Amino acid sequence: LTKRLTISVDAMGGDDAPEMVVAGMELARQRLPHVDFLLFGDREKVEPLLASYPSLQKRCEFRHTDEMVLNEDKVAVALRNKRQSSMRLAINAVKDGEAAGVVSAGNTGALMAMAKFVLKTLPGIERPAIATVLPTISGQTVMLDLGANVDCDGDNLVQFAIMGEVFATNVLGLEKPRIGILNIGEEELKGNEAVQQASTMLQEIDLPIHFHGFVEGDGIGAGTVDVVVTDGFTGNVALKTAEGTAKMLGHFLKEALTGTLLGKLGALIAGPALNAFKERVDPRRYNGAMFLGLNGICVKSHGGTDALGFANAIGVAAELVSRGINEGIKRDMEKFVHNPHEEQAAEA
Amino acid sequence: LTKRLTISVDAMGGDDAPEMVVAGMELARQRLPHVDFLLFGDREKVEPLLASYPSLQKRCEFRHTDEMVLNEDKVAVALRNKRQSSMRLAINAVKDGEAAGVVSAGNTGALMAMAKFVLKTLPGIERPAIATVLPTISGQTVMLDLGANVDCDGDNLVQFAIMGEVFATNVLGLEKPRIGILNIGEEELKGNEAVQQASTMLQEIDLPIHFHGFVEGDGIGAGTVDVVVTDGFTGNVALKTAEGTAKMLGHFLKEALTGTLLGKLGALIAGPALNAFKERVDPRRYNGAMFLGLNGICVKSHGGTDALGFANAIGVAAELVSRGINEGIKRDMEKFVHNPHEEQAAEA
């Protein structure tokens, strides 16, 4: 029996909010019988939607606010001026212990800034990272950071590696996940200073981590490692490049199969197989970017997703709570005695 | 009538060299009647291969050397100790005016270092960049740098933008190519210092350049711009991530279509359509990474390519020569009066 838990939800974030959000919660309710909801948003818009899902309503507490964070809001402005927004109140609920985790499909920068400000980082973690699970030829891999930190040093990357390792162990259930640092070659001497430093530290680290070494961009899809560690600039570009490539290839395939009569006929016959293919790479399946390293669970849904995608993001948050990701990170960070700053200072 | 020109070729670089190289030259000979060849390599291995292509032999001068650069050679060692290697002699031929361009499928780092040392950079270009043409939904785009420069500042990125613009104009034949800087968001304030500086400079630049602004990773495949400018670390990761994603999706598609009887039947009927799709995204079509910014044409073929891919790389080199890419870069760099270093010094 899974322990009951509450997820707080920002009703107003996302392109098709709040309709998409409430419909996604209904899907999540059916899938996750152990989850209750705490929902923040505009009464006039949200209550009529909730009314159409009586079973959801029974497991959902709704709280009104007419303030909301917009996509075009500057991060600093949202942080300072939108303290009564649905996003901020949903985060506060985690801080106050009313919810075990929060999900929003709103402005990523504002969500990260608010979550960091309200929840703070876990002991030993300087900066939280955005992580997601990606499909690979041999299964799946977790990649981080995906955009929270434009510039990273070796320490940051090592902390990302530890968080990724805990995720792969606790949530993906891998026994000895292989950790790789994204680089432009697999040779030891390649890359910038940050990846060089992180690689040295991970080789010497006092934790039972399986450090594979460097991995190149094509190693992500190949499933060369279970955890891909990178700075937020490179990670964001890599993730979006993969998405763009998938979209382009899907477009080309569709053009080819609809361009000729035989193509159309073949595609019709192979329909179920092609659908299985589409389903396997459906981006909604991988929706839910996790903010790791915060003192509370926070998941960002893609802003353009639909109810199915949003339900998946809720599932991710519930999973992170149930699997005790933060307890795992805390435990590993305590064991991680190595303090490179002190060592470097001593050497200098 | 296209002017005759000579391409020098390193016979010994590449996984399947020299067989793949000579077979690729034979294909290129058929396609490019205006191209002659100057070939460097080991007599014992190369001469028997050449003997089987009499028409190629007539247009190819062969020169023996028994030294060659290996894939595992360190760049500095290759540069210092392999001055009689097939790679080095092929580059020297460009410097000496015997060839208009050089093609090698060997060690990328060594090729770049040797080419830079022997040919030097064009006036105003601090660092050469590696560029390639990629397919997009709406056509094609050129991306640079792909790994020559791990750390780049704003000046470097601006120089890459100018080189990319000249390439897109002269070689792709675009009238007003759209230039984009790869970033983690399209908003003006996003990204690291280098992309911020470059963006400011490109907005103020005294050249008729169409600067689109920032572009995200998914803009590459979408064809949002004609030139994607980035540092060598990010560019290399993005390129290889795209390759890895394509490989993964191809694998999934094949699995889906061979996994069921209807899938197999459909794929059989849609065979020609699926082949057209495969051909459109065939990486060999896009083989030939261009080293832009050098005082001479140098093209790197993928090491693992086959004869078809190598022939394409030769085609790229011949095209760069015929279209006068370097004359264009020189012309634009002369017009580019803006010198940010001096301005910054004056401000300080």
Coordinates of C-alpha atoms in Angstrom, one line a residue, chain A:
Chain A
L1 CA 0.0 0.0 0.0
T2 CA 1.4 3.4 -1.0
K3 CA 1.2 6.1 1.6
R4 CA -1.3 8.9 0.9
L5 CA 0.2 12.2 -0.2
T6 CA -0.9 15.6 -1.3
I7 CA 0.4 17.4 -4.5
S8 CA -0.2 21.1 -4.7
V9 CA -1.0 22.4 -8.2
D10 CA -0.8 25.8 -9.9
A11 CA -4.1 25.9 -11.9
M12 CA -3.2 28.9 -13.9
G13 CA 0.2 27.9 -15.5
G14 CA 0.4 26.6 -19.1
D15 CA -0.9 27.6 -22.5
D16 CA -4.2 25.9 -22.1
A17 CA -4.7 26.4 -18.3
P18 CA -6.7 26.0 -16.3
E19 CA -8.7 23.5 -18.5
M20 CA -5.7 21.4 -19.3
V21 CA -4.6 21.4 -15.7
V22 CA -7.9 20.2 -14.2
A23 CA -8.3 17.6 -17.0
G24 CA -4.8 16.4 -16.2
M25 CA -5.6 16.2 -12.5
E26 CA -8.6 14.1 -13.3
L27 CA -6.4 11.6 -15.3
A28 CA -3.9 11.6 -12.5
R29 CA -6.6 11.0 -9.9
Q30 CA -7.6 7.8 -11.8
R31 CA -4.0 6.6 -12.1
L32 CA -2.8 7.6 -8.6
P33 CA -5.4 6.6 -6.0
H34 CA -3.0 7.6 -3.2
V35 CA -2.8 11.2 -4.3
D36 CA -4.9 14.1 -3.0
F37 CA -4.7 17.6 -4.5
L38 CA -4.4 21.2 -3.2
L39 CA -5.3 23.5 -6.1
F40 CA -4.7 27.2 -6.4
G41 CA -6.2 29.5 -9.0
D42 CA -9.0 31.8 -10.1
R43 CA -12.4 30.7 -8.6
E44 CA -14.4 31.9 -11.6
K45 CA -12.4 29.9 -14.0
V46 CA -11.5 26.8 -12.0
E47 CA -14.6 26.0 -10.0
P48 CA -16.8 25.3 -13.0
L49 CA -14.2 22.9 -14.4
L50 CA -13.8 21.1 -11.1
A51 CA -17.6 20.8 -10.9
S52 CA -17.5 18.5 -14.0
Y53 CA -15.3 16.0 -12.2
P54 CA -17.1 15.0 -9.0
S55 CA -14.6 12.3 -8.1
L56 CA -11.7 14.7 -8.4
Q57 CA -13.5 17.3 -6.4
K58 CA -13.7 14.8 -3.5
R59 CA -9.9 14.5 -3.4
C60 CA -9.1 18.1 -4.2
E61 CA -9.1 21.2 -1.9
F62 CA -9.4 24.4 -3.9
R63 CA -8.1 27.8 -2.8
H64 CA -8.9 31.0 -4.6
T65 CA -6.4 33.7 -5.7
D66 CA -6.8 36.1 -8.6
E67 CA -3.1 36.8 -9.0
M68 CA -1.1 34.7 -11.5
V69 CA 2.3 34.6 -13.0
L70 CA 2.4 35.3 -16.7
N71 CA 4.8 33.7 -19.2
E72 CA 6.1 37.2 -20.1
D73 CA 6.7 38.1 -16.5
K74 CA 10.3 38.9 -15.7
V75 CA 11.7 36.5 -13.1
A76 CA 12.7 39.2 -10.6
V77 CA 9.3 41.0 -10.9
A78 CA 7.4 37.7 -10.4
L79 CA 9.4 36.9 -7.3
R80 CA 8.9 40.4 -5.8
N81 CA 5.4 41.3 -6.8
K82 CA 3.5 38.0 -7.3
R83 CA 3.5 36.7 -3.7
Q84 CA -0.2 35.9 -3.9
S85 CA 0.0 34.2 -7.3
S86 CA -1.3 30.6 -7.8
M87 CA 2.3 29.5 -8.5
R88 CA 3.7 31.1 -5.3
L89 CA 0.9 29.8 -3.1
A90 CA 1.3 26.3 -4.5
I91 CA 5.0 26.4 -3.6
N92 CA 4.3 27.8 -0.2
A93 CA 2.0 24.8 0.5
V94 CA 5.1 22.5 0.2
K95 CA 7.1 24.8 2.5
D96 CA 4.3 24.8 5.0
G97 CA 4.0 21.0 5.0
E98 CA 0.5 21.1 3.5
A99 CA 1.7 19.3 0.3
A100 CA 4.5 16.9 -0.4
G101 CA 5.2 18.4 -3.8
V102 CA 4.1 21.0 -6.3
V103 CA 3.4 20.9 -10.0
S104 CA 3.2 23.9 -12.4
A105 CA 3.1 24.4 -16.2
G106 CA 3.9 28.1 -15.8
N107 CA 6.9 30.3 -16.4
T108 CA 10.0 28.2 -15.8
G109 CA 12.3 30.9 -14.6
A110 CA 9.7 32.3 -12.1
L111 CA 8.9 28.8 -10.8
M112 CA 12.6 28.0 -10.3
A113 CA 13.3 31.4 -8.6
M114 CA 10.3 31.1 -6.3
A115 CA 10.9 27.5 -5.5
K116 CA 14.5 28.3 -4.6
F117 CA 13.5 31.3 -2.6
V118 CA 10.8 29.6 -0.7
L119 CA 12.1 26.0 -0.3
K120 CA 15.9 26.7 -0.2
T121 CA 18.4 24.1 -1.4
L122 CA 19.3 20.9 0.4
P123 CA 22.4 20.9 2.6
G124 CA 25.6 20.8 0.5
I125 CA 23.8 21.7 -2.8
E126 CA 24.8 25.1 -4.0
R127 CA 22.4 25.2 -6.9
P128 CA 19.3 23.2 -7.8
A129 CA 19.3 21.6 -11.3
I130 CA 16.5 20.8 -13.8
A131 CA 16.4 17.1 -14.7
T132 CA 14.4 15.0 -17.0
V133 CA 14.1 11.4 -18.2
L134 CA 14.8 10.7 -21.8
P135 CA 14.3 7.6 -24.0
T136 CA 17.3 5.8 -25.3
I137 CA 17.8 2.8 -27.5
S138 CA 18.4 0.6 -24.5
G139 CA 15.9 2.1 -22.0
Q140 CA 16.1 5.6 -20.5
T141 CA 18.5 8.1 -19.1
V142 CA 18.2 11.1 -16.8
M143 CA 19.9 14.3 -17.9
L144 CA 20.7 17.4 -15.8
D145 CA 21.0 20.4 -15.7
L146 CA 18.6 21.5 -18.4
G147 CA 18.7 25.2 -18.0
A148 CA 18.7 26.4 -14.4
N149 CA 22.4 27.2 -14.4
V150 CA 24.0 28.8 -17.4
D151 CA 27.5 28.7 -16.0
C152 CA 28.6 25.8 -13.9
D153 CA 31.9 24.9 -12.2
G154 CA 33.3 21.5 -11.4
D155 CA 31.6 21.5 -8.0
N156 CA 28.2 22.1 -9.4
L157 CA 28.6 19.3 -11.9
V158 CA 29.7 16.9 -9.1
Q159 CA 26.6 17.8 -7.1
F160 CA 24.4 17.2 -10.2
A161 CA 26.1 13.8 -10.6
I162 CA 25.2 12.9 -7.0
M163 CA 21.6 14.0 -7.4
G164 CA 21.3 12.2 -10.7
E165 CA 22.8 9.1 -9.2
V166 CA 20.2 9.2 -6.3
F167 CA 17.4 9.7 -8.9
A168 CA 18.6 6.8 -11.0
T169 CA 18.9 4.5 -8.0
N170 CA 15.7 5.5 -6.1
V171 CA 13.3 6.3 -8.9
L172 CA 14.5 4.4 -11.9
G173 CA 15.5 1.5 -9.6
L174 CA 18.9 0.9 -11.1
E175 CA 21.4 -0.8 -8.9
K176 CA 24.6 0.8 -10.1
P177 CA 23.7 3.6 -12.5
R178 CA 26.5 4.7 -14.9
I179 CA 27.3 8.4 -14.6
G180 CA 28.7 10.3 -17.6
I181 CA 29.7 13.9 -18.1
L182 CA 28.6 15.4 -21.4
N183 CA 31.7 16.4 -23.4
I184 CA 33.0 16.9 -27.0
G185 CA 35.1 13.7 -26.9
E186 CA 35.6 10.7 -24.7
E187 CA 39.3 11.3 -24.2
E188 CA 40.4 12.4 -20.8
L189 CA 42.0 15.7 -22.0
K190 CA 39.0 17.0 -23.9
G191 CA 36.6 19.7 -22.9
N192 CA 36.5 22.9 -20.8
E193 CA 37.7 23.5 -17.3
A194 CA 34.4 22.6 -15.5
V195 CA 34.1 19.1 -17.1
Q196 CA 37.8 18.4 -16.4
Q197 CA 37.5 19.4 -12.8
A198 CA 34.3 17.4 -12.3
S199 CA 35.8 14.3 -14.0
T200 CA 38.8 14.4 -11.6
M201 CA 36.6 14.8 -8.6
L202 CA 34.2 12.0 -9.6
Q203 CA 37.2 9.7 -10.1
E204 CA 38.4 10.4 -6.5
I205 CA 35.0 10.7 -4.9
D206 CA 34.3 8.9 -1.6
L207 CA 31.0 7.5 -2.7
P208 CA 30.1 4.2 -4.3
I209 CA 29.4 6.0 -7.6
H210 CA 30.0 4.3 -11.0
F211 CA 31.6 7.1 -13.0
H212 CA 31.7 6.1 -16.6
G213 CA 33.7 9.2 -17.7
F214 CA 32.9 11.5 -20.6
V215 CA 30.1 10.9 -23.0
E216 CA 29.4 12.6 -26.3
G217 CA 26.1 14.0 -27.5
D218 CA 25.2 10.8 -29.5
G219 CA 25.7 8.8 -26.3
I220 CA 22.5 10.3 -24.9
G221 CA 20.2 8.4 -27.4
A222 CA 22.5 5.4 -27.5
G223 CA 22.0 4.9 -23.7
T224 CA 25.7 4.9 -23.0
V225 CA 25.1 6.0 -19.5
D226 CA 22.1 6.2 -17.1
V227 CA 22.9 9.7 -15.9
V228 CA 24.1 12.5 -18.2
V229 CA 25.6 15.4 -16.3
T230 CA 26.1 18.8 -17.9
D231 CA 25.8 22.5 -17.4
G232 CA 22.4 24.2 -18.0
F233 CA 23.4 25.9 -21.2
T234 CA 24.7 22.8 -22.9
G235 CA 21.9 20.6 -21.4
N236 CA 19.1 22.9 -22.6
V237 CA 20.5 23.1 -26.1
A238 CA 21.0 19.3 -26.2
L239 CA 17.5 18.6 -25.0
K240 CA 15.9 21.0 -27.4
T241 CA 18.1 19.9 -30.3
A242 CA 16.9 16.3 -29.7
E243 CA 13.3 17.5 -29.6
G244 CA 13.8 19.5 -32.8
T245 CA 15.5 16.6 -34.6
A246 CA 12.6 14.2 -33.6
K247 CA 10.1 16.7 -34.9
M248 CA 11.9 17.2 -38.2
L249 CA 12.3 13.4 -38.7
G250 CA 8.6 12.9 -37.9
H251 CA 7.8 15.5 -40.5
F252 CA 10.0 13.9 -43.1
L253 CA 8.5 10.5 -42.4
K254 CA 5.0 11.8 -42.7
E255 CA 5.8 13.6 -45.9
A256 CA 7.3 10.4 -47.4
L257 CA 4.4 8.2 -46.3
T258 CA 1.7 10.5 -47.5
G259 CA 3.5 11.6 -50.7
T260 CA 2.8 8.4 -52.8
L261 CA -0.1 6.0 -53.1
L262 CA 2.0 3.0 -52.1
G263 CA 3.3 5.0 -49.2
K264 CA -0.2 5.7 -48.0
L265 CA -1.3 2.1 -48.4
G266 CA 1.8 0.8 -46.6
A267 CA 1.3 3.3 -43.8
L268 CA -2.3 2.2 -43.5
I269 CA -1.4 -1.5 -43.2
A270 CA 1.5 -0.7 -40.8
G271 CA -0.8 1.6 -38.8
P272 CA -0.7 -0.2 -35.5
A273 CA 3.1 -0.6 -35.7
L274 CA 3.5 3.1 -36.6
N275 CA 1.3 4.1 -33.7
A276 CA 3.4 2.0 -31.3
F277 CA 6.4 3.9 -32.6
K278 CA 4.7 7.2 -32.1
E279 CA 3.6 6.3 -28.7
R280 CA 7.1 5.2 -27.7
V281 CA 8.6 8.6 -28.6
D282 CA 5.5 10.7 -27.5
P283 CA 7.0 13.7 -25.7
R284 CA 4.1 13.7 -23.3
R285 CA 5.3 10.5 -21.8
Y286 CA 8.5 12.3 -20.8
N287 CA 6.8 15.4 -19.5
G288 CA 7.7 16.7 -16.1
A289 CA 11.1 18.4 -15.5
M290 CA 12.2 17.9 -12.0
F291 CA 13.9 20.6 -9.9
L292 CA 16.4 18.5 -8.0
G293 CA 18.3 19.8 -5.0
L294 CA 15.5 21.8 -3.4
N295 CA 14.2 21.2 0.1
G296 CA 10.9 20.1 -1.4
I297 CA 9.6 18.4 -4.5
C298 CA 8.9 20.7 -7.5
V299 CA 8.0 19.6 -11.0
K300 CA 7.7 21.8 -14.1
S301 CA 5.3 20.6 -16.8
H302 CA 5.9 21.7 -20.3
G303 CA 3.8 24.8 -20.9
G304 CA 2.3 23.5 -24.2
T305 CA 1.3 20.1 -23.0
D306 CA -2.2 18.6 -22.8
A307 CA -4.0 16.8 -20.0
L308 CA -2.1 13.6 -20.6
G309 CA 1.2 15.3 -20.3
F310 CA 0.2 17.2 -17.2
A311 CA -1.0 14.0 -15.6
N312 CA 2.4 12.5 -16.3
A313 CA 4.1 15.5 -14.6
I314 CA 1.9 14.9 -11.5
G315 CA 2.9 11.3 -11.6
V316 CA 6.6 12.4 -11.6
A317 CA 6.1 14.5 -8.5
A318 CA 4.2 11.8 -6.7
E319 CA 7.0 9.3 -7.6
L320 CA 9.8 11.6 -6.4
V321 CA 7.9 11.9 -3.0
S322 CA 7.2 8.2 -2.6
R323 CA 10.8 7.2 -3.5
G324 CA 12.3 9.6 -1.0
I325 CA 14.5 11.3 -3.5
N326 CA 15.4 14.2 -1.2
E327 CA 16.2 11.9 1.8
G328 CA 18.6 10.0 -0.6
I329 CA 20.3 13.2 -1.8
K330 CA 20.7 14.4 1.8
R331 CA 22.2 11.1 2.8
D332 CA 24.7 11.1 -0.1
M333 CA 25.7 14.7 0.4
E334 CA 26.5 14.0 4.0
K335 CA 28.7 11.1 3.0
F336 CA 30.3 13.3 0.4
V337 CA 33.1 14.5 2.7
H338 CA 35.4 15.7 -0.1
N339 CA 35.4 19.5 -0.2
P340 CA 37.3 20.6 -3.3
H341 CA 37.2 24.3 -2.3
E342 CA 39.1 23.6 0.9
E343 CA 41.6 21.4 -0.8
Q344 CA 42.2 23.9 -3.6
A345 CA 42.6 26.6 -1.0
A346 CA 45.1 24.5 0.9
E347 CA 47.1 23.7 -2.2
A348 CA 47.2 27.4 -3.3

